[in-house]
Amino acid sequence: MTLNPISAPVDSASEFHKIQSRPASIEVKNISVAFKTPKGTFTAIQDIDLTIQKGEIVALIGHSGCGKSTLMGTISGMTQPTSGTVMANGNLVKGPGPDRGIVFQNYSLLPWLSVYQNIYEAVDSVFKGKTSAEKREITEENLKMVNLWPHKDKLPGQLSGGMKQRVAIARAFAINPSILLLDEPFGALDALTKGSMHIELLKLWNLDNRNKTIVMVTHDIEEAIFLSDRVVVMNNGPAATIKEIVDVRLPRPRNKKDIVHDPAYMEIHDRLMGLLFDKFSIEDD
Amino acid sequence: MKKLLNIQTYLPLLFGIGSAVILIGAWWGISLLTNREIPSPLMTWSVFNEMLATPFYDYGPNDKGIGNQLISSLIRVFSGFGLGSLVAIPLGLLIGSSKTAFRLINPIIQILRPVSPLAWFPLGLLAFKAAEGATIFIIFVTSVWPTLINTAFGVASIPQDHKNVAKAYGFSRWKYIIKVIIPFALPHIITGLRLSIGVAWMVIVAGEMLSGGVGIGFFVWDSWNALSLEKILSAILIIGTVGLLLDKGFDWLQKRFAFA
Ligand SMILES: Nc1ncnc2c1ncn2[C@@H]1O[C@H](COP(=O)(O)OP(=O)(O)OP(=O)(O)O)[C@@H](O)[C@H]1O
Ligand SMILES: [Mg+2]
């Protein structure tokens, strides 16, 4: 079987993904985050409300610096909100937890550990009850998933940006969290690798009967539509809020090549472009 | 073949010869100016060779070969330095990772660090009732600071990114120390050790002049009493060379443990 990462159907199940009847996975309630800076407090995001159902894939888009990573930080528990609360799987978020796998925007690999060890240490730390053979197997599986098994002994400094990103993705997947928080996970990848990573992400999601909730920040509108059930568009900061949430009611499995000709796709695409670029027009004569 | 003819290949060697010429030239000049009161390089060279011909002779407690003297000194240096590092590294890890510990201990470091090693000697004598213990004690007390400060600095400068990994994946305290703090701080720790061994090697000469016995410092003092300036100059060369080798050793370690 040959796998064409771009045009192959990505899902095996054909039934339309029903999410509205599911319980909430992430509840962001009236969140504000202000940072103390030498010039006074800087409010990055303000009064954000967002409920994400279990099994939903949500994309977060907005201009650079608007507060996407900050919002992700409050969900992951890495950032304490100044006011408001976040619930994840029904529990109040007080800090990071193994139920939420994070891919940081800047990869955050430990430079003195090999690719293999970077993943193994995370696996080892989360699956305390498993034997080391089981933990090694999980590590191997996930490294193979991102095609980095041949590079397992390299140090992060010897990897390209895209390879580092794939290590970070494998690490987040390896701990098998019910919520995946991906901050521009595919940003440094070329189109082809990006395409196969999309497939891998959806495969993983299908494998678990679409029970995993995925929130991802992206600057790529096509990627956002192809992958997600809803696209959250944020305003520009400071004190950024949610501008609009666009539903992506395209049936799954979606085919990357065909989907772009779907009128519904084009409508969503135009809507998102409009939301992101309403203030800009190119002056050209 | 081309490479052999290239001047670049020989540059380090040429510069090496150049500095040797400057050193020996200056030495010779001073020797002439002082009417040979300072022995010339040639006079020193013959004594130096004699000393190196039988480095391990032993004619009683006050007359031992230069090799014996060096070994005694090195044993003292490494004892004091080793003990100092055993205290400095864990303490540095502690004050680098805890603001409270830093604020409690930093003032003490700042006050004790500038104290001359010789000022500690009487305390050492009092504590150990022996010159040997006192010498190791002053090596300990002066070589502890660079490692302590560098370790603490290294730990305190761990980037947020690395802390985030540990936090996000729930590393245990132990895993955090072993997989994050120590690997990150290691290059800083080795830099500290390198500075510490340099200080220890400087202090040993002064320490042994006070304590007597066998050792390179005592050897210098003994040679002065015997009015053998050739021996003193030879000893200075040897002290310098050993110091250089110690530094090179830690330089190698530093490169060996540099990541990224
Ligand atoms: N620790 C911090 N201290 C002060 N200001 C911060 C801090 N972290 C983020 N900010 C500010 O908050 C705002 C939002 O930052 P954030 O990283 O969330 O943006 P982003 O939407 O993820 O941008 P990008 O798309 O470029 O990654 C920015 O103006 C940034 O300067
Ligand atoms: Mg960001």
Coordinates of C-alpha atoms and ligand atoms in Angstrom, one line a residue:
Chain A
M1 CA 0.0 0.0 0.0
T2 CA 1.4 3.4 -0.9
L3 CA 0.5 6.3 1.3
N4 CA 0.1 9.6 -0.2
P5 CA 0.0 11.9 2.7
I6 CA -1.8 14.7 1.0
S7 CA -4.7 13.1 -0.7
A8 CA -5.3 9.9 1.2
P9 CA -8.6 9.8 3.1
V10 CA -7.7 10.5 6.7
D11 CA -10.3 8.7 8.6
S12 CA -11.7 5.2 8.4
A13 CA -15.0 5.9 10.2
S14 CA -17.5 7.6 7.9
E15 CA -20.1 8.6 10.4
F16 CA -20.3 12.4 10.9
H17 CA -18.6 13.4 14.0
K18 CA -21.1 14.3 16.6
I19 CA -19.8 16.4 19.4
Q20 CA -22.5 18.5 20.8
S21 CA -24.0 15.7 22.9
R22 CA -20.7 15.0 24.7
P23 CA -19.6 16.3 28.1
A24 CA -17.3 19.4 28.4
S25 CA -13.7 18.6 28.3
I26 CA -12.3 22.1 28.8
E27 CA -14.2 25.0 30.4
V28 CA -12.5 28.4 30.3
K29 CA -14.6 30.7 32.5
N30 CA -14.1 34.4 32.4
I31 CA -10.3 34.2 32.1
S32 CA -8.1 37.3 32.2
V33 CA -4.3 37.2 32.3
A34 CA -2.2 40.3 33.1
F35 CA 1.6 40.3 33.2
K36 CA 3.6 42.6 35.4
T37 CA 6.1 44.4 33.4
P38 CA 8.6 47.2 34.3
K39 CA 6.1 49.6 32.6
G40 CA 3.1 48.5 34.7
T41 CA 0.7 45.6 34.2
F42 CA 0.0 44.4 30.7
T43 CA -3.3 42.7 30.1
A44 CA -2.8 40.0 27.5
I45 CA -6.2 38.4 27.4
Q46 CA -9.4 39.5 29.0
D47 CA -12.8 37.9 29.9
I48 CA -12.4 34.8 27.7
D49 CA -15.1 32.2 27.9
L50 CA -14.8 29.0 25.9
T51 CA -16.2 25.6 26.4
I52 CA -14.7 22.7 24.4
Q53 CA -16.5 19.3 24.2
K54 CA -14.8 16.0 24.8
G55 CA -13.4 14.8 21.5
E56 CA -13.5 18.1 19.8
I57 CA -10.7 19.5 17.7
V58 CA -10.5 23.3 18.1
A59 CA -8.1 25.6 16.2
L60 CA -7.0 28.9 17.7
I61 CA -6.0 31.6 15.3
G62 CA -5.2 35.3 15.6
H63 CA -2.4 37.7 14.8
S64 CA 1.0 37.3 16.4
G65 CA 1.1 38.5 20.0
C66 CA -2.6 38.5 20.5
G67 CA -2.5 36.0 23.3
K68 CA -3.0 32.5 21.9
S69 CA -0.1 31.0 23.8
T70 CA -1.2 32.8 26.9
L71 CA -4.7 31.3 26.6
M72 CA -3.2 27.8 26.0
G73 CA -1.0 28.4 29.0
T74 CA -4.0 28.8 31.3
I75 CA -5.5 25.6 30.0
S76 CA -2.3 23.6 30.4
G77 CA -1.8 25.1 33.8
M78 CA 1.6 26.6 33.0
T79 CA 0.2 30.1 33.4
Q80 CA -1.9 31.2 36.3
P81 CA -4.9 33.4 35.2
T82 CA -5.2 36.7 37.0
S83 CA -8.9 36.1 37.3
G84 CA -11.3 33.4 36.2
T85 CA -11.0 29.6 36.2
V86 CA -10.3 26.8 33.9
M87 CA -11.7 23.3 34.3
A88 CA -10.2 20.3 32.5
N89 CA -12.0 17.0 32.6
G90 CA -14.2 18.4 35.4
N91 CA -11.3 19.4 37.6
L92 CA -10.1 22.9 38.4
V93 CA -6.8 23.5 36.7
K94 CA -4.2 24.5 39.3
G95 CA -1.1 23.4 37.4
P96 CA 0.0 21.1 34.6
G97 CA -1.1 17.5 34.8
P98 CA -0.6 14.3 32.8
D99 CA -4.2 14.5 31.4
R100 CA -2.9 17.4 29.3
G101 CA -0.1 16.9 26.8
I102 CA 1.6 20.0 25.7
V103 CA 3.6 20.9 22.6
F104 CA 5.3 24.2 23.3
Q105 CA 5.7 26.7 20.6
N106 CA 9.5 26.6 21.0
Y107 CA 9.7 22.8 21.3
S108 CA 11.3 22.9 24.8
L109 CA 13.5 19.8 24.5
L110 CA 16.2 19.2 27.0
P111 CA 19.4 19.8 25.0
W112 CA 21.6 17.3 26.9
L113 CA 19.2 14.4 26.4
S114 CA 19.0 12.4 23.2
V115 CA 15.8 12.4 21.2
Y116 CA 15.0 9.0 22.7
Q117 CA 15.7 10.2 26.3
N118 CA 13.7 13.3 25.9
I119 CA 10.6 11.2 25.3
Y120 CA 11.5 8.4 27.6
E121 CA 11.9 10.7 30.6
A122 CA 8.5 12.2 30.1
V123 CA 7.0 8.7 29.7
D124 CA 8.8 7.5 32.7
S125 CA 7.6 10.4 34.7
V126 CA 3.9 10.0 33.8
F127 CA 3.5 6.2 33.7
K128 CA 4.9 5.4 37.1
G129 CA 3.2 2.0 37.3
K130 CA 4.6 0.7 34.0
T131 CA 7.6 -1.5 33.7
S132 CA 10.6 -0.1 32.0
A133 CA 10.1 -2.5 29.0
E134 CA 6.6 -1.1 28.5
K135 CA 7.9 2.5 28.8
R136 CA 10.6 1.8 26.2
E137 CA 8.0 0.3 23.9
I138 CA 5.8 3.4 24.2
T139 CA 8.9 5.6 23.5
E140 CA 9.8 3.6 20.4
E141 CA 6.3 3.5 19.1
N142 CA 5.9 7.3 19.3
L143 CA 9.3 7.9 17.8
K144 CA 8.5 5.7 14.9
M145 CA 5.2 7.5 14.5
V146 CA 7.0 10.8 13.8
N147 CA 9.7 8.9 11.6
L148 CA 12.5 9.8 14.0
W149 CA 13.5 6.3 15.0
P150 CA 16.7 6.5 12.9
H151 CA 17.6 9.7 14.7
K152 CA 16.9 8.5 18.2
D153 CA 20.4 9.0 19.5
K154 CA 20.9 12.5 18.3
L155 CA 20.9 15.5 20.6
P156 CA 18.3 18.2 19.9
G157 CA 21.1 20.6 18.8
Q158 CA 21.8 18.2 15.9
L159 CA 18.2 18.3 14.6
S160 CA 16.4 20.6 12.2
G161 CA 13.6 22.8 13.4
G162 CA 11.0 20.4 11.9
M163 CA 12.6 17.4 13.5
K164 CA 12.6 19.1 16.9
Q165 CA 9.0 19.8 16.5
R166 CA 8.3 16.2 15.7
V167 CA 10.1 15.1 18.9
A168 CA 8.0 17.5 20.9
I169 CA 4.8 16.1 19.2
A170 CA 5.9 12.5 19.9
R171 CA 6.6 13.4 23.5
A172 CA 3.1 14.9 24.0
F173 CA 1.4 11.9 22.3
A174 CA 3.5 9.4 24.2
I175 CA 2.0 10.3 27.6
N176 CA -1.4 9.5 26.0
P177 CA -3.3 12.5 27.5
S178 CA -7.0 13.0 27.1
I179 CA -6.4 16.6 26.1
L180 CA -3.7 17.6 23.6
L181 CA -2.6 21.2 23.6
L182 CA -0.5 22.0 20.6
D183 CA 1.0 25.5 20.2
E184 CA 1.9 25.8 16.5
P185 CA 2.9 22.2 16.4
F186 CA 3.4 22.0 12.6
G187 CA 4.7 25.6 12.1
A188 CA 8.3 24.6 11.2
L189 CA 7.4 21.7 8.9
D190 CA 7.4 21.6 5.2
A191 CA 4.1 21.0 3.4
L192 CA 4.7 17.3 2.8
T193 CA 5.7 16.5 6.4
K194 CA 3.0 18.7 7.7
G195 CA 0.5 16.7 5.6
S196 CA 1.6 13.4 7.0
M197 CA 1.6 14.8 10.6
H198 CA -2.0 15.9 10.0
I199 CA -2.8 12.3 9.1
E200 CA -0.9 11.0 12.1
L201 CA -2.8 13.4 14.4
L202 CA -6.2 12.3 13.0
K203 CA -5.2 8.6 13.1
L204 CA -4.3 9.0 16.8
W205 CA -7.6 10.7 17.4
N206 CA -9.6 8.0 15.6
L207 CA -7.7 5.3 17.3
D208 CA -9.0 6.5 20.6
N209 CA -12.6 6.7 19.2
R210 CA -12.3 10.4 18.9
N211 CA -12.2 10.8 22.6
K212 CA -9.2 13.0 22.8
T213 CA -9.8 16.7 22.8
I214 CA -7.3 18.7 20.8
V215 CA -6.7 22.4 20.9
M216 CA -4.1 23.8 18.5
V217 CA -2.8 27.2 17.8
T218 CA -2.0 27.7 14.1
H219 CA -1.4 30.5 11.6
D220 CA -2.4 28.2 8.7
I221 CA -6.1 28.7 7.8
E222 CA -6.2 25.6 5.6
E223 CA -4.8 23.5 8.4
A224 CA -7.3 24.9 10.8
I225 CA -10.2 24.1 8.6
F226 CA -8.9 20.7 7.5
L227 CA -8.4 19.5 11.1
S228 CA -10.9 21.2 13.3
D229 CA -14.5 21.2 14.3
R230 CA -14.4 24.9 15.3
V231 CA -12.0 27.7 14.7
V232 CA -11.7 30.3 17.5
V233 CA -10.6 33.6 16.1
M234 CA -9.0 36.0 18.6
N235 CA -8.9 39.8 18.5
N236 CA -5.7 41.7 18.5
G237 CA -4.3 42.5 22.0
P238 CA -3.8 44.0 24.4
A239 CA -6.7 42.7 26.4
A240 CA -7.6 40.3 23.6
T241 CA -10.9 38.6 23.5
I242 CA -12.6 36.0 21.3
K243 CA -13.7 37.7 18.1
E244 CA -15.7 34.9 16.7
I245 CA -16.0 31.2 16.7
V246 CA -16.5 29.7 13.3
D247 CA -18.0 26.2 13.0
V248 CA -16.5 23.8 10.5
R249 CA -19.4 21.6 9.5
L250 CA -17.5 19.5 7.0
P251 CA -18.1 15.8 7.1
R252 CA -15.3 13.5 8.2
P253 CA -13.2 11.8 6.9
R254 CA -12.0 14.8 5.0
N255 CA -9.9 14.6 2.0
K256 CA -7.3 17.3 1.7
K257 CA -7.4 17.4 -2.1
D258 CA -11.2 17.3 -2.5
I259 CA -12.2 19.4 0.5
V260 CA -10.8 22.7 -1.1
H261 CA -13.5 22.5 -3.8
D262 CA -16.3 22.1 -1.3
P263 CA -18.4 25.3 -1.3
A264 CA -18.8 25.0 2.4
Y265 CA -15.0 24.9 2.8
M266 CA -14.6 28.0 0.6
E267 CA -17.2 29.9 2.6
I268 CA -15.4 29.1 5.9
H269 CA -12.1 30.0 4.3
D270 CA -13.4 33.4 3.2
R271 CA -15.0 34.0 6.5
L272 CA -11.8 33.4 8.4
M273 CA -9.8 35.5 6.0
G274 CA -12.3 38.3 6.5
L275 CA -12.0 38.0 10.2
L276 CA -8.3 38.1 10.2
F277 CA -7.7 40.7 7.6
D278 CA -10.7 43.1 7.9
K279 CA -8.5 46.0 8.8
F280 CA -6.1 45.5 6.0
S281 CA -6.4 46.2 2.4
I282 CA -3.5 46.3 0.0
E283 CA -3.0 49.7 -1.5
D284 CA -1.8 49.1 -4.9
D285 CA -2.1 51.1 -8.1
Chain B
M1 CA 52.1 17.9 0.8
K2 CA 50.6 21.3 0.2
K3 CA 49.6 21.3 3.9
L4 CA 53.2 20.7 5.1
L5 CA 54.4 23.7 3.2
N6 CA 51.7 25.9 4.4
I7 CA 52.9 28.5 7.0
Q8 CA 49.6 28.2 8.8
T9 CA 50.5 24.7 10.0
Y10 CA 53.6 26.0 11.7
L11 CA 52.2 29.2 13.2
P12 CA 51.4 27.8 16.7
L13 CA 54.8 26.3 16.9
L14 CA 56.4 29.6 15.7
F15 CA 54.4 31.6 18.3
G16 CA 55.4 29.1 21.0
I17 CA 59.1 29.5 20.1
G18 CA 58.5 33.3 20.1
S19 CA 57.2 33.4 23.6
A20 CA 60.0 31.1 24.9
V21 CA 62.5 33.5 23.3
I22 CA 60.9 36.5 25.0
L23 CA 60.8 34.8 28.4
I24 CA 64.3 33.5 28.3
G25 CA 65.5 36.8 26.8
A26 CA 63.9 38.9 29.6
W27 CA 65.2 36.5 32.2
W28 CA 68.7 36.6 30.8
G29 CA 68.6 40.4 30.7
I30 CA 67.5 40.6 34.4
S31 CA 70.2 38.1 35.3
L32 CA 72.9 40.3 33.6
L33 CA 71.5 43.5 35.2
T34 CA 71.7 41.9 38.7
N35 CA 75.2 40.7 38.1
R36 CA 74.1 37.1 38.1
E37 CA 72.5 37.4 41.6
I38 CA 69.5 36.1 39.7
P39 CA 70.9 33.0 38.0
S40 CA 70.9 32.9 34.3
P41 CA 68.6 30.5 32.4
L42 CA 71.6 28.3 31.5
M43 CA 72.7 28.1 35.2
T44 CA 69.2 27.3 36.2
W45 CA 68.9 24.7 33.4
S46 CA 71.7 22.6 34.7
V47 CA 70.3 22.6 38.3
F48 CA 66.9 21.9 36.9
N49 CA 68.2 18.9 35.0
E50 CA 70.0 17.6 38.1
M51 CA 66.7 17.9 40.0
L52 CA 64.8 16.0 37.4
A53 CA 67.5 13.3 37.0
T54 CA 66.7 11.9 40.5
P55 CA 63.2 13.1 41.3
F56 CA 62.3 10.5 43.9
Y57 CA 65.5 10.3 46.1
D58 CA 64.9 10.3 49.8
Y59 CA 67.6 11.3 52.2
G60 CA 65.6 11.8 55.3
P61 CA 62.8 14.1 56.2
N62 CA 64.4 17.3 55.1
D63 CA 66.0 16.1 51.8
K64 CA 63.7 14.6 49.3
G65 CA 63.5 14.7 45.5
I66 CA 61.4 17.2 43.7
G67 CA 59.0 14.4 42.6
N68 CA 58.3 13.5 46.2
Q69 CA 57.7 17.2 47.0
L70 CA 55.3 17.6 44.1
I71 CA 53.4 14.4 45.0
S72 CA 53.0 15.6 48.6
S73 CA 51.7 18.9 47.5
L74 CA 49.3 17.5 45.0
I75 CA 47.9 15.1 47.6
R76 CA 47.2 18.0 49.9
V77 CA 45.8 20.1 47.0
F78 CA 43.4 17.4 45.9
S79 CA 42.4 16.5 49.5
G80 CA 41.5 20.1 50.2
F81 CA 40.0 20.7 46.8
G82 CA 38.1 17.5 46.9
L83 CA 36.6 18.2 50.3
G84 CA 35.8 21.7 49.2
S85 CA 34.0 20.5 46.1
L86 CA 32.0 18.0 48.1
V87 CA 30.7 20.9 50.1
A88 CA 30.6 23.5 47.3
I89 CA 28.6 21.5 44.7
P90 CA 25.6 20.4 46.8
L91 CA 25.5 23.8 48.6
G92 CA 25.7 25.6 45.3
L93 CA 22.8 23.5 44.0
L94 CA 20.8 24.4 47.1
I95 CA 21.4 28.1 47.0
G96 CA 21.0 28.3 43.3
S97 CA 17.6 26.7 43.4
S98 CA 16.2 28.3 46.6
K99 CA 15.9 32.0 47.0
T100 CA 15.6 31.7 50.8
A101 CA 18.8 29.7 51.0
F102 CA 20.5 32.2 48.7
R103 CA 19.5 35.1 50.8
L104 CA 20.7 33.4 54.0
I105 CA 24.0 32.1 52.7
N106 CA 25.1 34.7 50.2
P107 CA 26.2 37.3 52.8
I108 CA 28.3 34.7 54.6
I109 CA 30.0 33.9 51.3
Q110 CA 30.6 37.5 50.5
I111 CA 32.3 38.1 53.9
L112 CA 34.4 34.9 54.0
R113 CA 35.5 34.8 50.4
P114 CA 37.9 37.7 50.3
V115 CA 39.8 36.5 53.5
S116 CA 43.4 35.6 52.7
P117 CA 44.2 31.9 53.0
L118 CA 46.9 32.6 55.5
A119 CA 44.5 34.2 57.9
W120 CA 42.8 30.8 58.2
F121 CA 46.0 29.0 59.1
P122 CA 46.0 29.5 62.9
L123 CA 42.3 28.4 63.0
G124 CA 43.3 25.3 61.1
L125 CA 46.2 24.6 63.6
L126 CA 43.8 25.1 66.5
A127 CA 41.2 22.7 65.0
F128 CA 43.5 20.0 63.7
K129 CA 46.4 20.3 66.1
A130 CA 48.7 19.6 63.2
A131 CA 50.3 21.5 60.3
E132 CA 49.2 18.8 57.8
G133 CA 45.5 19.3 58.7
A134 CA 45.8 23.0 58.8
T135 CA 47.3 23.1 55.3
I136 CA 44.5 21.0 53.8
F137 CA 42.1 23.2 55.8
I138 CA 43.2 26.4 54.1
I139 CA 43.1 24.8 50.7
F140 CA 39.6 23.7 51.5
V141 CA 38.5 27.0 52.7
T142 CA 39.9 29.0 49.8
S143 CA 39.0 26.6 47.0
V144 CA 35.4 26.2 48.0
W145 CA 34.2 29.6 46.8
P146 CA 34.6 29.6 43.0
T147 CA 32.9 26.2 42.7
L148 CA 30.1 27.3 45.1
I149 CA 29.5 30.5 43.4
N150 CA 29.6 29.1 39.8
T151 CA 27.4 26.2 40.7
A152 CA 24.8 28.5 42.3
F153 CA 24.9 30.8 39.4
G154 CA 24.5 27.9 36.9
V155 CA 21.5 26.6 38.7
A156 CA 19.9 30.0 39.1
S157 CA 20.2 30.7 35.4
I158 CA 18.2 27.6 34.1
P159 CA 16.0 28.9 31.3
Q160 CA 12.3 28.9 31.9
D161 CA 11.9 26.5 28.9
H162 CA 13.7 23.7 30.7
K163 CA 11.7 24.3 33.9
N164 CA 8.6 24.2 31.8
V165 CA 9.4 20.7 30.5
A166 CA 9.8 19.4 34.1
K167 CA 6.6 21.1 35.2
A168 CA 4.5 20.1 32.2
Y169 CA 5.5 16.4 32.4
G170 CA 5.5 16.3 36.2
F171 CA 9.1 15.4 36.8
S172 CA 9.8 14.2 40.3
R173 CA 12.1 16.3 42.5
W174 CA 14.8 13.7 42.0
K175 CA 14.4 13.6 38.2
Y176 CA 14.4 17.4 38.1
I177 CA 17.7 17.4 39.9
I178 CA 19.3 14.6 37.9
K179 CA 17.9 15.3 34.4
V180 CA 17.6 19.1 34.4
I181 CA 19.5 21.0 37.1
I182 CA 22.8 19.0 37.1
P183 CA 23.1 18.7 33.4
F184 CA 22.4 22.3 32.9
A185 CA 24.7 23.4 35.7
L186 CA 27.5 21.0 34.8
P187 CA 29.5 23.3 32.5
H188 CA 29.2 26.0 35.2
I189 CA 30.3 23.6 37.9
I190 CA 33.3 22.5 35.9
T191 CA 34.3 26.2 35.3
G192 CA 34.1 26.6 39.1
L193 CA 36.2 23.6 39.7
R194 CA 38.8 24.9 37.2
L195 CA 39.0 28.2 39.0
S196 CA 39.1 26.4 42.4
I197 CA 41.9 24.1 41.5
G198 CA 43.9 27.2 40.3
V199 CA 43.3 28.9 43.6
A200 CA 44.2 25.7 45.5
W201 CA 47.5 25.4 43.6
M202 CA 48.4 29.0 44.3
V203 CA 47.6 28.6 48.0
I204 CA 49.5 25.4 48.6
V205 CA 52.9 27.1 48.1
A206 CA 52.1 29.8 50.7
G207 CA 50.5 27.2 53.0
E208 CA 53.5 24.9 52.9
M209 CA 55.9 27.7 53.6
L210 CA 54.0 28.1 56.9
S211 CA 53.6 24.5 57.7
G212 CA 56.9 23.0 56.7
G213 CA 57.3 19.3 56.0
V214 CA 57.5 17.9 52.5
G215 CA 56.0 19.9 49.6
I216 CA 56.8 22.2 46.8
G217 CA 56.1 25.3 48.9
F218 CA 58.4 24.1 51.6
F219 CA 61.0 23.2 49.0
V220 CA 61.0 26.8 47.8
W221 CA 61.5 28.1 51.3
D222 CA 64.2 25.5 52.0
S223 CA 66.0 26.5 48.8
W224 CA 65.9 30.1 50.0
N225 CA 67.5 29.1 53.3
A226 CA 70.1 27.2 51.4
L227 CA 70.5 30.3 49.1
S228 CA 70.0 28.2 46.0
L229 CA 68.2 30.6 43.7
E230 CA 68.6 28.1 40.8
K231 CA 66.4 25.7 42.7
I232 CA 63.9 28.4 43.5
L233 CA 63.6 29.3 39.8
S234 CA 63.4 25.7 38.8
A235 CA 60.6 25.2 41.4
I236 CA 58.8 28.2 40.0
L237 CA 59.0 26.7 36.5
I238 CA 57.7 23.4 37.8
I239 CA 54.9 25.0 39.8
G240 CA 53.8 27.0 36.7
T241 CA 53.9 23.9 34.5
V242 CA 51.9 21.8 36.9
G243 CA 49.4 24.6 37.3
L244 CA 49.1 24.8 33.5
L245 CA 48.5 21.1 33.3
L246 CA 45.8 21.1 36.0
D247 CA 44.1 24.0 34.1
K248 CA 44.4 22.1 30.8
G249 CA 42.9 19.0 32.5
F250 CA 39.8 20.9 33.6
D251 CA 39.7 22.7 30.2
W252 CA 39.4 19.3 28.6
L253 CA 36.7 18.3 31.0
Q254 CA 34.8 21.5 30.3
K255 CA 34.9 20.8 26.5
R256 CA 34.0 17.1 27.1
F257 CA 30.8 18.1 29.0
A258 CA 29.7 21.0 26.9
F259 CA 26.3 20.1 25.2
A260 CA 24.4 21.7 22.4
Ligands
LIG1 N1 5.7 36.5 30.6 C1 5.3 37.6 30.0 N2 5.5 38.8 30.5 C2 5.0 39.9 29.9 N3 4.3 39.9 28.8 C3 4.0 38.7 28.2 C4 4.5 37.5 28.8 N4 4.1 36.5 28.0 C5 3.4 37.0 27.0 N5 3.3 38.4 27.1 C6 2.7 39.3 26.2 O1 1.4 38.9 26.1 C7 1.0 39.0 24.7 C8 0.5 37.7 24.2 O2 1.6 36.8 24.0 P1 1.4 35.4 23.5 O3 2.7 34.7 23.5 O4 0.2 34.7 24.1 O5 1.0 35.7 21.9 P2 0.7 34.7 20.8 O6 -0.7 35.0 20.3 O7 1.0 33.3 21.2 O8 1.7 35.2 19.6 P3 2.5 34.3 18.5 O9 1.5 34.0 17.5 O10 3.5 35.2 18.0 O11 3.0 33.1 19.2 C9 2.1 39.6 24.0 O12 1.9 41.0 23.8 C10 3.3 39.4 24.9 O13 4.2 40.4 24.8
MG2 MG 2.4 32.0 20.7

